[in-house]
Each structure stands twice: as structure tokens, then as C-alpha cells.
PDB file of C-alpha atoms and ligand atoms in Angstrom:
ATOM      1  CA  UNK A   1      82.420 120.131 116.111  1.00  0.00           C
ATOM      2  CA  UNK A   2      80.170 118.023 118.552  1.00  0.00           C
ATOM      3  CA  UNK A   3      76.880 118.959 116.592  1.00  0.00           C
ATOM      4  CA  UNK A   4      78.825 118.641 113.574  1.00  0.00           C
ATOM      5  CA  UNK A   5      79.869 115.109 113.543  1.00  0.00           C
ATOM      6  CA  UNK A   6      79.304 112.016 115.155  1.00  0.00           C
ATOM      7  CA  UNK A   7      82.980 110.739 115.385  1.00  0.00           C
ATOM      8  CA  UNK A   8      86.091 112.390 115.055  1.00  0.00           C
ATOM      9  CA  UNK A   9      89.245 110.405 113.192  1.00  0.00           C
ATOM     10  CA  UNK A  10      92.529 111.852 114.087  1.00  0.00           C
ATOM     11  CA  UNK A  11      95.255 110.685 111.488  1.00  0.00           C
ATOM     12  CA  UNK A  12      93.782 109.915 107.116  1.00  0.00           C
ATOM     13  CA  UNK A  13      96.388 107.152 107.194  1.00  0.00           C
ATOM     14  CA  UNK A  14      95.424 103.582 106.065  1.00  0.00           C
ATOM     15  CA  UNK A  15      93.935 103.119 109.781  1.00  0.00           C
ATOM     16  CA  UNK A  16      91.613 106.574 110.036  1.00  0.00           C
ATOM     17  CA  UNK A  17      90.720 106.296 106.539  1.00  0.00           C
ATOM     18  CA  UNK A  18      89.359 102.880 107.647  1.00  0.00           C
ATOM     19  CA  UNK A  19      87.366 104.140 109.921  1.00  0.00           C
ATOM     20  CA  UNK A  20      86.200 106.505 108.827  1.00  0.00           C
ATOM     21  CA  UNK A  21      84.928 104.913 105.539  1.00  0.00           C
ATOM     22  CA  UNK A  22      83.060 102.002 107.412  1.00  0.00           C
ATOM     23  CA  UNK A  23      81.723 105.132 109.558  1.00  0.00           C
ATOM     24  CA  UNK A  24      79.874 106.730 107.181  1.00  0.00           C
ATOM     25  CA  UNK A  25      78.878 103.747 105.055  1.00  0.00           C
ATOM     26  CA  UNK A  26      77.044 102.440 108.715  1.00  0.00           C
ATOM     27  CA  UNK A  27      75.503 105.976 109.081  1.00  0.00           C
ATOM     28  CA  UNK A  28      77.613 108.134 110.988  1.00  0.00           C
ATOM     29  CA  UNK A  29      78.424 111.533 110.154  1.00  0.00           C
ATOM     30  CA  UNK A  30      83.164 111.497 110.119  1.00  0.00           C
ATOM     31  CA  UNK A  31      85.433 114.035 110.298  1.00  0.00           C
ATOM     32  CA  UNK A  32      88.658 113.316 109.863  1.00  0.00           C
ATOM     33  CA  UNK A  33      91.432 115.600 110.618  1.00  0.00           C
ATOM     34  CA  UNK A  34      95.291 115.365 109.303  1.00  0.00           C
ATOM     35  CA  UNK A  35      97.780 117.771 110.463  1.00  0.00           C
ATOM     36  CA  UNK A  36      99.684 117.331 106.634  1.00  0.00           C
ATOM     37  CA  UNK A  37      97.623 118.342 103.609  1.00  0.00           C
ATOM     38  CA  UNK A  38      95.464 116.854 101.389  1.00  0.00           C
ATOM     39  CA  UNK A  39      98.406 115.473  98.606  1.00  0.00           C
ATOM     40  CA  UNK A  40     100.064 112.624 101.827  1.00  0.00           C
ATOM     41  CA  UNK A  41      96.298 111.073 102.098  1.00  0.00           C
ATOM     42  CA  UNK A  42      96.563 108.030 103.205  1.00  0.00           C
ATOM     43  CA  UNK A  43      99.702 108.559 105.131  1.00  0.00           C
ATOM     44  CA  UNK A  44     102.406 105.692 104.905  1.00  0.00           C
ATOM     45  CA  UNK A  45     100.530 103.418 103.078  1.00  0.00           C
ATOM     46  CA  UNK A  46     100.666 105.843 100.156  1.00  0.00           C
ATOM     47  CA  UNK A  47     104.607 104.602 100.124  1.00  0.00           C
ATOM     48  CA  UNK A  48     104.352 101.318 101.165  1.00  0.00           C
ATOM     49  CA  UNK A  49     105.206  97.893  99.432  1.00  0.00           C
ATOM     50  CA  UNK A  50     101.417  96.768 100.018  1.00  0.00           C
ATOM     51  CA  UNK A  51     102.520  93.121 101.781  1.00  0.00           C
ATOM     52  CA  UNK A  52      99.657  91.441 103.556  1.00  0.00           C
ATOM     53  CA  UNK A  53      99.281  89.643 106.094  1.00  0.00           C
ATOM     54  CA  UNK A  54      96.831  87.007 105.648  1.00  0.00           C
ATOM     55  CA  UNK A  55      96.792  83.340 106.430  1.00  0.00           C
ATOM     56  CA  UNK A  56      95.351  80.141 104.992  1.00  0.00           C
ATOM     57  CA  UNK A  57      94.884  82.073 101.881  1.00  0.00           C
ATOM     58  CA  UNK A  58      94.573  80.685  98.311  1.00  0.00           C
ATOM     59  CA  UNK A  59      97.404  82.066  97.223  1.00  0.00           C
ATOM     60  CA  UNK A  60      99.393  80.006  99.684  1.00  0.00           C
ATOM     61  CA  UNK A  61      97.654  76.945  98.936  1.00  0.00           C
ATOM     62  CA  UNK A  62      97.577  76.789  95.228  1.00  0.00           C
ATOM     63  CA  UNK A  63     102.115  77.446  96.585  1.00  0.00           C
ATOM     64  CA  UNK A  64     100.918  73.977  98.498  1.00  0.00           C
ATOM     65  CA  UNK A  65     101.925  76.700 101.733  1.00  0.00           C
ATOM     66  CA  UNK A  66     100.712  74.619 104.626  1.00  0.00           C
ATOM     67  CA  UNK A  67      99.743  77.563 107.330  1.00  0.00           C
ATOM     68  CA  UNK A  68      97.331  77.850 109.760  1.00  0.00           C
ATOM     69  CA  UNK A  69      95.190  80.459 111.989  1.00  0.00           C
ATOM     70  CA  UNK A  70      96.954  77.999 114.992  1.00  0.00           C
ATOM     71  CA  UNK A  71     100.569  78.674 113.421  1.00  0.00           C
ATOM     72  CA  UNK A  72      99.943  82.666 112.792  1.00  0.00           C
ATOM     73  CA  UNK A  73      99.122  82.875 116.477  1.00  0.00           C
ATOM     74  CA  UNK A  74     101.753  80.390 117.437  1.00  0.00           C
ATOM     75  CA  UNK A  75     104.551  82.630 115.464  1.00  0.00           C
ATOM     76  CA  UNK A  76     102.758  85.862 116.690  1.00  0.00           C
ATOM     77  CA  UNK A  77     103.271  84.555 119.590  1.00  0.00           C
ATOM     78  CA  UNK A  78     106.861  83.322 119.247  1.00  0.00           C
ATOM     79  CA  UNK A  79     107.863  87.121 118.325  1.00  0.00           C
ATOM     80  CA  UNK A  80     105.833  89.345 120.646  1.00  0.00           C
ATOM     81  CA  UNK A  81     106.724  87.199 123.553  1.00  0.00           C
ATOM     82  CA  UNK A  82     104.334  89.294 125.498  1.00  0.00           C
ATOM     83  CA  UNK A  83     105.287  88.624 129.134  1.00  0.00           C
ATOM     84  CA  UNK A  84     104.417  91.360 131.319  1.00  0.00           C
ATOM     85  CA  UNK A  85     100.869  92.490 132.585  1.00  0.00           C
ATOM     86  CA  UNK A  86     101.032  95.367 129.977  1.00  0.00           C
ATOM     87  CA  UNK A  87     101.267  93.311 127.368  1.00  0.00           C
ATOM     88  CA  UNK A  88      96.778  92.659 127.718  1.00  0.00           C
ATOM     89  CA  UNK A  89      95.927  94.485 125.204  1.00  0.00           C
ATOM     90  CA  UNK A  90      98.368  94.064 122.682  1.00  0.00           C
ATOM     91  CA  UNK A  91      97.947  89.877 123.316  1.00  0.00           C
ATOM     92  CA  UNK A  92      94.006  91.066 122.466  1.00  0.00           C
ATOM     93  CA  UNK A  93      94.776  92.636 119.533  1.00  0.00           C
ATOM     94  CA  UNK A  94      96.659  90.128 118.202  1.00  0.00           C
ATOM     95  CA  UNK A  95      94.845  87.501 118.335  1.00  0.00           C
ATOM     96  CA  UNK A  96      91.934  89.924 116.898  1.00  0.00           C
ATOM     97  CA  UNK A  97      94.092  91.077 113.954  1.00  0.00           C
ATOM     98  CA  UNK A  98      95.158  86.617 113.563  1.00  0.00           C
ATOM     99  CA  UNK A  99      91.558  86.351 113.737  1.00  0.00           C
ATOM    100  CA  UNK A 100      90.950  88.392 111.067  1.00  0.00           C
ATOM    101  CA  UNK A 101      93.936  87.704 108.638  1.00  0.00           C
ATOM    102  CA  UNK A 102      92.754  84.170 108.632  1.00  0.00           C
ATOM    103  CA  UNK A 103      88.821  84.819 107.584  1.00  0.00           C
ATOM    104  CA  UNK A 104      87.006  87.736 106.765  1.00  0.00           C
ATOM    105  CA  UNK A 105      90.077  89.431 106.498  1.00  0.00           C
ATOM    106  CA  UNK A 106      90.716  88.401 102.339  1.00  0.00           C
ATOM    107  CA  UNK A 107      87.263  87.803 101.099  1.00  0.00           C
ATOM    108  CA  UNK A 108      86.368  91.693 102.620  1.00  0.00           C
ATOM    109  CA  UNK A 109      89.679  93.283 100.528  1.00  0.00           C
ATOM    110  CA  UNK A 110      88.837  90.849  97.181  1.00  0.00           C
ATOM    111  CA  UNK A 111      85.251  92.232  97.443  1.00  0.00           C
ATOM    112  CA  UNK A 112      86.408  95.701  96.879  1.00  0.00           C
ATOM    113  CA  UNK A 113      88.634  95.224  94.332  1.00  0.00           C
ATOM    114  CA  UNK A 114      91.643  94.239  95.605  1.00  0.00           C
ATOM    115  CA  UNK A 115      94.040  91.754  94.257  1.00  0.00           C
ATOM    116  CA  UNK A 116      97.571  90.233  94.791  1.00  0.00           C
ATOM    117  CA  UNK A 117     100.196  88.665  93.528  1.00  0.00           C
ATOM    118  CA  UNK A 118     100.201  85.126  92.771  1.00  0.00           C
ATOM    119  CA  UNK A 119     104.154  84.771  94.492  1.00  0.00           C
ATOM    120  CA  UNK A 120     103.980  85.433  98.723  1.00  0.00           C
ATOM    121  CA  UNK A 121     106.706  86.303  99.781  1.00  0.00           C
ATOM    122  CA  UNK A 122     108.114  85.503 103.139  1.00  0.00           C
ATOM    123  CA  UNK A 123     109.131  88.733 105.272  1.00  0.00           C
ATOM    124  CA  UNK A 124     110.076  88.666 109.040  1.00  0.00           C
ATOM    125  CA  UNK A 125     111.063  85.156 108.616  1.00  0.00           C
ATOM    126  CA  UNK A 126     113.368  84.771 111.073  1.00  0.00           C
ATOM    127  CA  UNK A 127     114.389  81.214 112.888  1.00  0.00           C
ATOM    128  CA  UNK A 128     112.537  79.108 110.067  1.00  0.00           C
ATOM    129  CA  UNK A 129     110.963  77.383 113.442  1.00  0.00           C
ATOM    130  CA  UNK A 130     107.270  77.085 114.345  1.00  0.00           C
ATOM    131  CA  UNK A 131     108.858  78.119 117.832  1.00  0.00           C
ATOM    132  CA  UNK A 132     110.403  81.718 118.148  1.00  0.00           C
ATOM    133  CA  UNK A 133     110.974  84.778 116.191  1.00  0.00           C
ATOM    134  CA  UNK A 134     109.267  85.727 112.471  1.00  0.00           C
ATOM    135  CA  UNK A 135     106.680  84.162 110.260  1.00  0.00           C
ATOM    136  CA  UNK A 136     107.677  80.309 110.238  1.00  0.00           C
ATOM    137  CA  UNK A 137     105.699  80.009 106.288  1.00  0.00           C
ATOM    138  CA  UNK A 138     105.802  83.060 103.073  1.00  0.00           C
ATOM    139  CA  UNK A 139     102.986  84.933 104.289  1.00  0.00           C
ATOM    140  CA  UNK A 140     103.393  88.659 102.584  1.00  0.00           C
ATOM    141  CA  UNK A 141     100.486  88.704 100.516  1.00  0.00           C
ATOM    142  CA  UNK A 142     101.886  91.457  97.745  1.00  0.00           C
ATOM    143  CA  UNK A 143      98.610  94.201  96.424  1.00  0.00           C
ATOM    144  CA  UNK A 144      98.416  94.523  92.605  1.00  0.00           C
ATOM    145  CA  UNK A 145      98.989  98.151  92.324  1.00  0.00           C
ATOM    146  CA  UNK A 146     101.802  97.902  95.962  1.00  0.00           C
ATOM    147  CA  UNK A 147     100.904 101.023  98.499  1.00  0.00           C
ATOM    148  CA  UNK A 148      98.668 103.100  96.014  1.00  0.00           C
ATOM    149  CA  UNK A 149      96.564  99.683  95.518  1.00  0.00           C
ATOM    150  CA  UNK A 150      95.724  99.753  99.655  1.00  0.00           C
ATOM    151  CA  UNK A 151      94.418 102.571  99.597  1.00  0.00           C
ATOM    152  CA  UNK A 152      92.457 102.994  96.465  1.00  0.00           C
ATOM    153  CA  UNK A 153      89.215 101.222  97.679  1.00  0.00           C
ATOM    154  CA  UNK A 154      89.077 103.399 100.812  1.00  0.00           C
ATOM    155  CA  UNK A 155      90.415 107.006  99.058  1.00  0.00           C
ATOM    156  CA  UNK A 156      87.389 105.440  96.948  1.00  0.00           C
ATOM    157  CA  UNK A 157      84.933 105.123  99.457  1.00  0.00           C
ATOM    158  CA  UNK A 158      86.412 108.359 101.453  1.00  0.00           C
ATOM    159  CA  UNK A 159      85.636 110.778  98.425  1.00  0.00           C
ATOM    160  CA  UNK A 160      81.971 109.222  97.588  1.00  0.00           C
ATOM    161  CA  UNK A 161      80.926 109.588 101.410  1.00  0.00           C
ATOM    162  CA  UNK A 162      82.407 113.393 101.121  1.00  0.00           C
ATOM    163  CA  UNK A 163      80.363 113.723  97.879  1.00  0.00           C
ATOM    164  CA  UNK A 164      77.490 112.805  99.900  1.00  0.00           C
ATOM    165  CA  UNK A 165      78.119 115.249 102.612  1.00  0.00           C
ATOM    166  CA  UNK A 166      78.647 111.864 105.017  1.00  0.00           C
ATOM    167  CA  UNK A 167      83.220 112.764 105.698  1.00  0.00           C
ATOM    168  CA  UNK A 168      84.702 116.154 106.341  1.00  0.00           C
ATOM    169  CA  UNK A 169      88.548 116.494 105.923  1.00  0.00           C
ATOM    170  CA  UNK A 170      90.016 118.797 107.856  1.00  0.00           C
ATOM    171  CA  UNK A 171      93.282 119.021 106.305  1.00  0.00           C
ATOM    172  CA  UNK A 172      96.611 120.535 108.026  1.00  0.00           C
ATOM    173  CA  UNK A 173      94.325 120.612 111.415  1.00  0.00           C
ATOM    174  CA  UNK A 174      96.857 119.135 114.010  1.00  0.00           C
ATOM    175  CA  UNK A 175      95.721 117.644 117.218  1.00  0.00           C
ATOM    176  CA  UNK A 176      97.266 118.175 120.187  1.00  0.00           C
ATOM    177  CA  UNK A 177      95.086 117.043 122.829  1.00  0.00           C
ATOM    178  CA  UNK A 178      92.296 115.446 124.105  1.00  0.00           C
ATOM    179  CA  UNK A 179      89.888 116.455 126.247  1.00  0.00           C
ATOM    180  CA  UNK A 180      87.848 113.891 128.384  1.00  0.00           C
ATOM    181  CA  UNK A 181      84.877 116.012 130.710  1.00  0.00           C
ATOM    182  CA  UNK A 182      81.432 114.052 132.435  1.00  0.00           C
ATOM    183  CA  UNK A 183      83.718 110.881 131.005  1.00  0.00           C
ATOM    184  CA  UNK A 184      83.565 111.713 126.922  1.00  0.00           C
TER     185      UNK A 184
HETATM  186  C1  FAD B   1     108.030 102.290 103.133  1.00  0.00           C
HETATM  187  C2  FAD B   1     107.733 101.979 103.603  1.00  0.00           C
HETATM  188  C3  FAD B   1     106.991 100.755 103.230  1.00  0.00           C
HETATM  189  C4  FAD B   1     106.189  99.933 103.991  1.00  0.00           C
HETATM  190  N1  FAD B   1     106.271  98.641 103.439  1.00  0.00           N
HETATM  191  C5  FAD B   1     105.338  98.223 104.064  1.00  0.00           C
HETATM  192  C6  FAD B   1     104.320  96.882 103.795  1.00  0.00           C
HETATM  193  O1  FAD B   1     104.669  95.798 102.902  1.00  0.00           O
HETATM  194  N2  FAD B   1     103.558  96.139 104.248  1.00  0.00           N
HETATM  195  C7  FAD B   1     102.648  96.058 105.890  1.00  0.00           C
HETATM  196  O2  FAD B   1     102.271  95.928 106.592  1.00  0.00           O
HETATM  197  N3  FAD B   1     102.926  97.577 105.983  1.00  0.00           N
HETATM  198  C8  FAD B   1     103.946  98.318 105.333  1.00  0.00           C
HETATM  199  N4  FAD B   1     104.769  99.510 105.838  1.00  0.00           N
HETATM  200  C9  FAD B   1     104.143 100.175 107.193  1.00  0.00           C
HETATM  201  C10 FAD B   1     102.658 100.186 106.732  1.00  0.00           C
HETATM  202  O3  FAD B   1     102.663 101.145 105.797  1.00  0.00           O
HETATM  203  C11 FAD B   1     102.296 101.907 107.886  1.00  0.00           C
HETATM  204  O4  FAD B   1     102.368 100.296 109.075  1.00  0.00           O
HETATM  205  C12 FAD B   1     100.664 101.705 107.855  1.00  0.00           C
HETATM  206  O5  FAD B   1     100.534 102.256 106.712  1.00  0.00           O
HETATM  207  C13 FAD B   1     100.585 102.586 109.114  1.00  0.00           C
HETATM  208  O6  FAD B   1      99.333 103.376 109.119  1.00  0.00           O
HETATM  209  P1  FAD B   1      98.642 104.121 109.967  1.00  0.00           P
HETATM  210  O7  FAD B   1      97.296 104.846 109.492  1.00  0.00           O
HETATM  211  O8  FAD B   1      98.366 103.984 111.333  1.00  0.00           O
HETATM  212  O9  FAD B   1      99.796 105.757 110.870  1.00  0.00           O
HETATM  213  P2  FAD B   1      99.970 106.823 108.850  1.00  0.00           P
HETATM  214  O10 FAD B   1     100.025 105.980 108.185  1.00  0.00           O
HETATM  215  O11 FAD B   1     101.384 107.191 110.154  1.00  0.00           O
HETATM  216  O12 FAD B   1      98.930 107.694 109.274  1.00  0.00           O
HETATM  217  C14 FAD B   1      98.893 108.441 110.296  1.00  0.00           C
HETATM  218  C15 FAD B   1      98.089 109.840 109.903  1.00  0.00           C
HETATM  219  O13 FAD B   1      98.036 110.953 111.006  1.00  0.00           O
HETATM  220  C16 FAD B   1      98.211 111.720 111.234  1.00  0.00           C
HETATM  221  N5  FAD B   1      98.444 112.361 112.631  1.00  0.00           N
HETATM  222  C17 FAD B   1      99.537 112.541 113.362  1.00  0.00           C
HETATM  223  N6  FAD B   1      99.590 112.499 114.499  1.00  0.00           N
HETATM  224  C18 FAD B   1      98.252 113.807 114.052  1.00  0.00           C
HETATM  225  C19 FAD B   1      97.684 114.872 115.062  1.00  0.00           C
HETATM  226  N7  FAD B   1      98.174 115.052 115.793  1.00  0.00           N
HETATM  227  N8  FAD B   1      96.807 115.031 114.837  1.00  0.00           N
HETATM  228  C20 FAD B   1      96.553 115.750 113.156  1.00  0.00           C
HETATM  229  N9  FAD B   1      96.924 114.298 111.959  1.00  0.00           N
HETATM  230  C21 FAD B   1      98.625 113.711 113.067  1.00  0.00           C
HETATM  231  C22 FAD B   1     100.068 112.212 110.345  1.00  0.00           C
HETATM  232  O14 FAD B   1      99.872 113.159 109.420  1.00  0.00           O
HETATM  233  C23 FAD B   1      99.245 110.761 109.080  1.00  0.00           C
HETATM  234  O15 FAD B   1      97.927 110.903 108.237  1.00  0.00           O
HETATM  235  C24 FAD B   1     105.428 100.383 104.883  1.00  0.00           C
HETATM  236  C25 FAD B   1     106.153 101.273 106.057  1.00  0.00           C
HETATM  237  C26 FAD B   1     107.024 102.349 104.670  1.00  0.00           C
HETATM  238  C27 FAD B   1     107.056 103.465 105.031  1.00  0.00           C
END
């Protein structure tokens, strides 16, 4: 497979589809391997409610919700309680996700056609305070079309790359081991 593809993505759920379509659109040859059949394309996201974590969005501002990058990060840290050495990468991931959710995430998705219900929900609200567990303000942006609406742009882009020949799906192929040879 190394000669046929630049990248192998394991899993055609939302995470795999986003990675695969970004890579294919950047000119890489990508193979997506999924243990399920094609009817499962998109994984759990197909069944999800499609509620997205966005920070200081126009939808929130219209409702008078005062959100910020600092508050979202404080909420995340208060919920996660990272205090061990092995929390290093989860903490880095949390910081990167809050950065993304407060800046380029909404315009990037909006440009791909995604839209959100104008009433922002308050999921995982915890104890209502800025210190401690949970979202201290509503941040749950329900996508029009719910989970399938979140998947739609990525399924569309994946099918286009497939037709172009830059993306290959191997359904009903399960990965059971990662082999590392000479550091690769
Ligand atoms: C009913 C429901 C409602 C939800 N609502 C929301 C919501 O409103 N907001 C929100 O943010 N999140 C929600 N979620 C959670 C969200 O949908 C998931 O966290 C997200 O879709 C996970 O995406 P993923 O790509 O990481 O994983 P998955 O969707 O689990 O995809 C993993 C893929 O990898 C494949 N795979 C696994 N192991 C192998 C292997 N060894 N070899 C080959 N293939 C393999 C699987 O077949 C699958 O297709 C909801 C989830 C459910 C089930």
C-alpha cells in the first residue's frame, strides 16, 4: 500500500473523514480503511444531534450570551481537572480545540455550507459557575440537519476526491496492528 498511497486513515467516522478530505484537497493520495460497510460512512456522527462547541459565536451574541476564549478554557480546565503527568497531551489538545472553536472553526464550517439553529443550547452545564465542572454559558450549537448535516460537506468532499482518484475507501477492512519499522 505504501506505493499506492501517501496516507492511510484508519476509520471513516467524522474525524477520519475530516483528516482524509483535508489531505486529499492538499494533493495527497489517501486511503481510508474502515471495518464497517459503506452504509456506516460517517460513524457515530450520523446518529448524533450535531451540537457543536463554538465559543463567542454570532448565535450566542444574538442571545446576549457573553462568552470568551478565556472563559471556555477555564470551563474546560475546571471540568477536566488535569493534574497528572500523563495529562500533558490531553491539556494540549484541549487548548488547541478551544483556540479552534473560538476562531476559525465556525467560518471554516460556514464556508462549507453548515448552518446552526438560532437558539444555542446549554449541554453539559455542570454547576452553573465559572469555577468547577461544566459549561458556565450555553455553547451547544445545533446544526441544521443534525448529525447528517455535520457530515454532509465532508461526505461530499470525500466522494469528489474518490471520483478524482485521490481518495480510496476500503470498507470491511479492519486494522488489527500498527507495524513500526525503521522509525516509520
Ligand atoms: C446518539 C449520539 C448523539 C451524539 N450527539 C453529539 C452531539 O450532539 N455533539 C457532539 O459533539 N457529539 C455527539 N456525539 C458524539 C459524536 O458523535 C462522536 O464523538 C464522534 O462522531 C466520534 O467521531 P470519530 O470519528 O472520532 O469516531 P467514530 O464515529 O466512532 O468513528 C470511528 C470509525 O472507525 C472505525 N474503526 C474502529 N476501529 C477500527 C479498526 N480497528 N479498523 C478499521 N476501522 C475501525 C469504525 O467502524 C468507525 O467508522 C453523539 C454520539 C451519539 C452516538
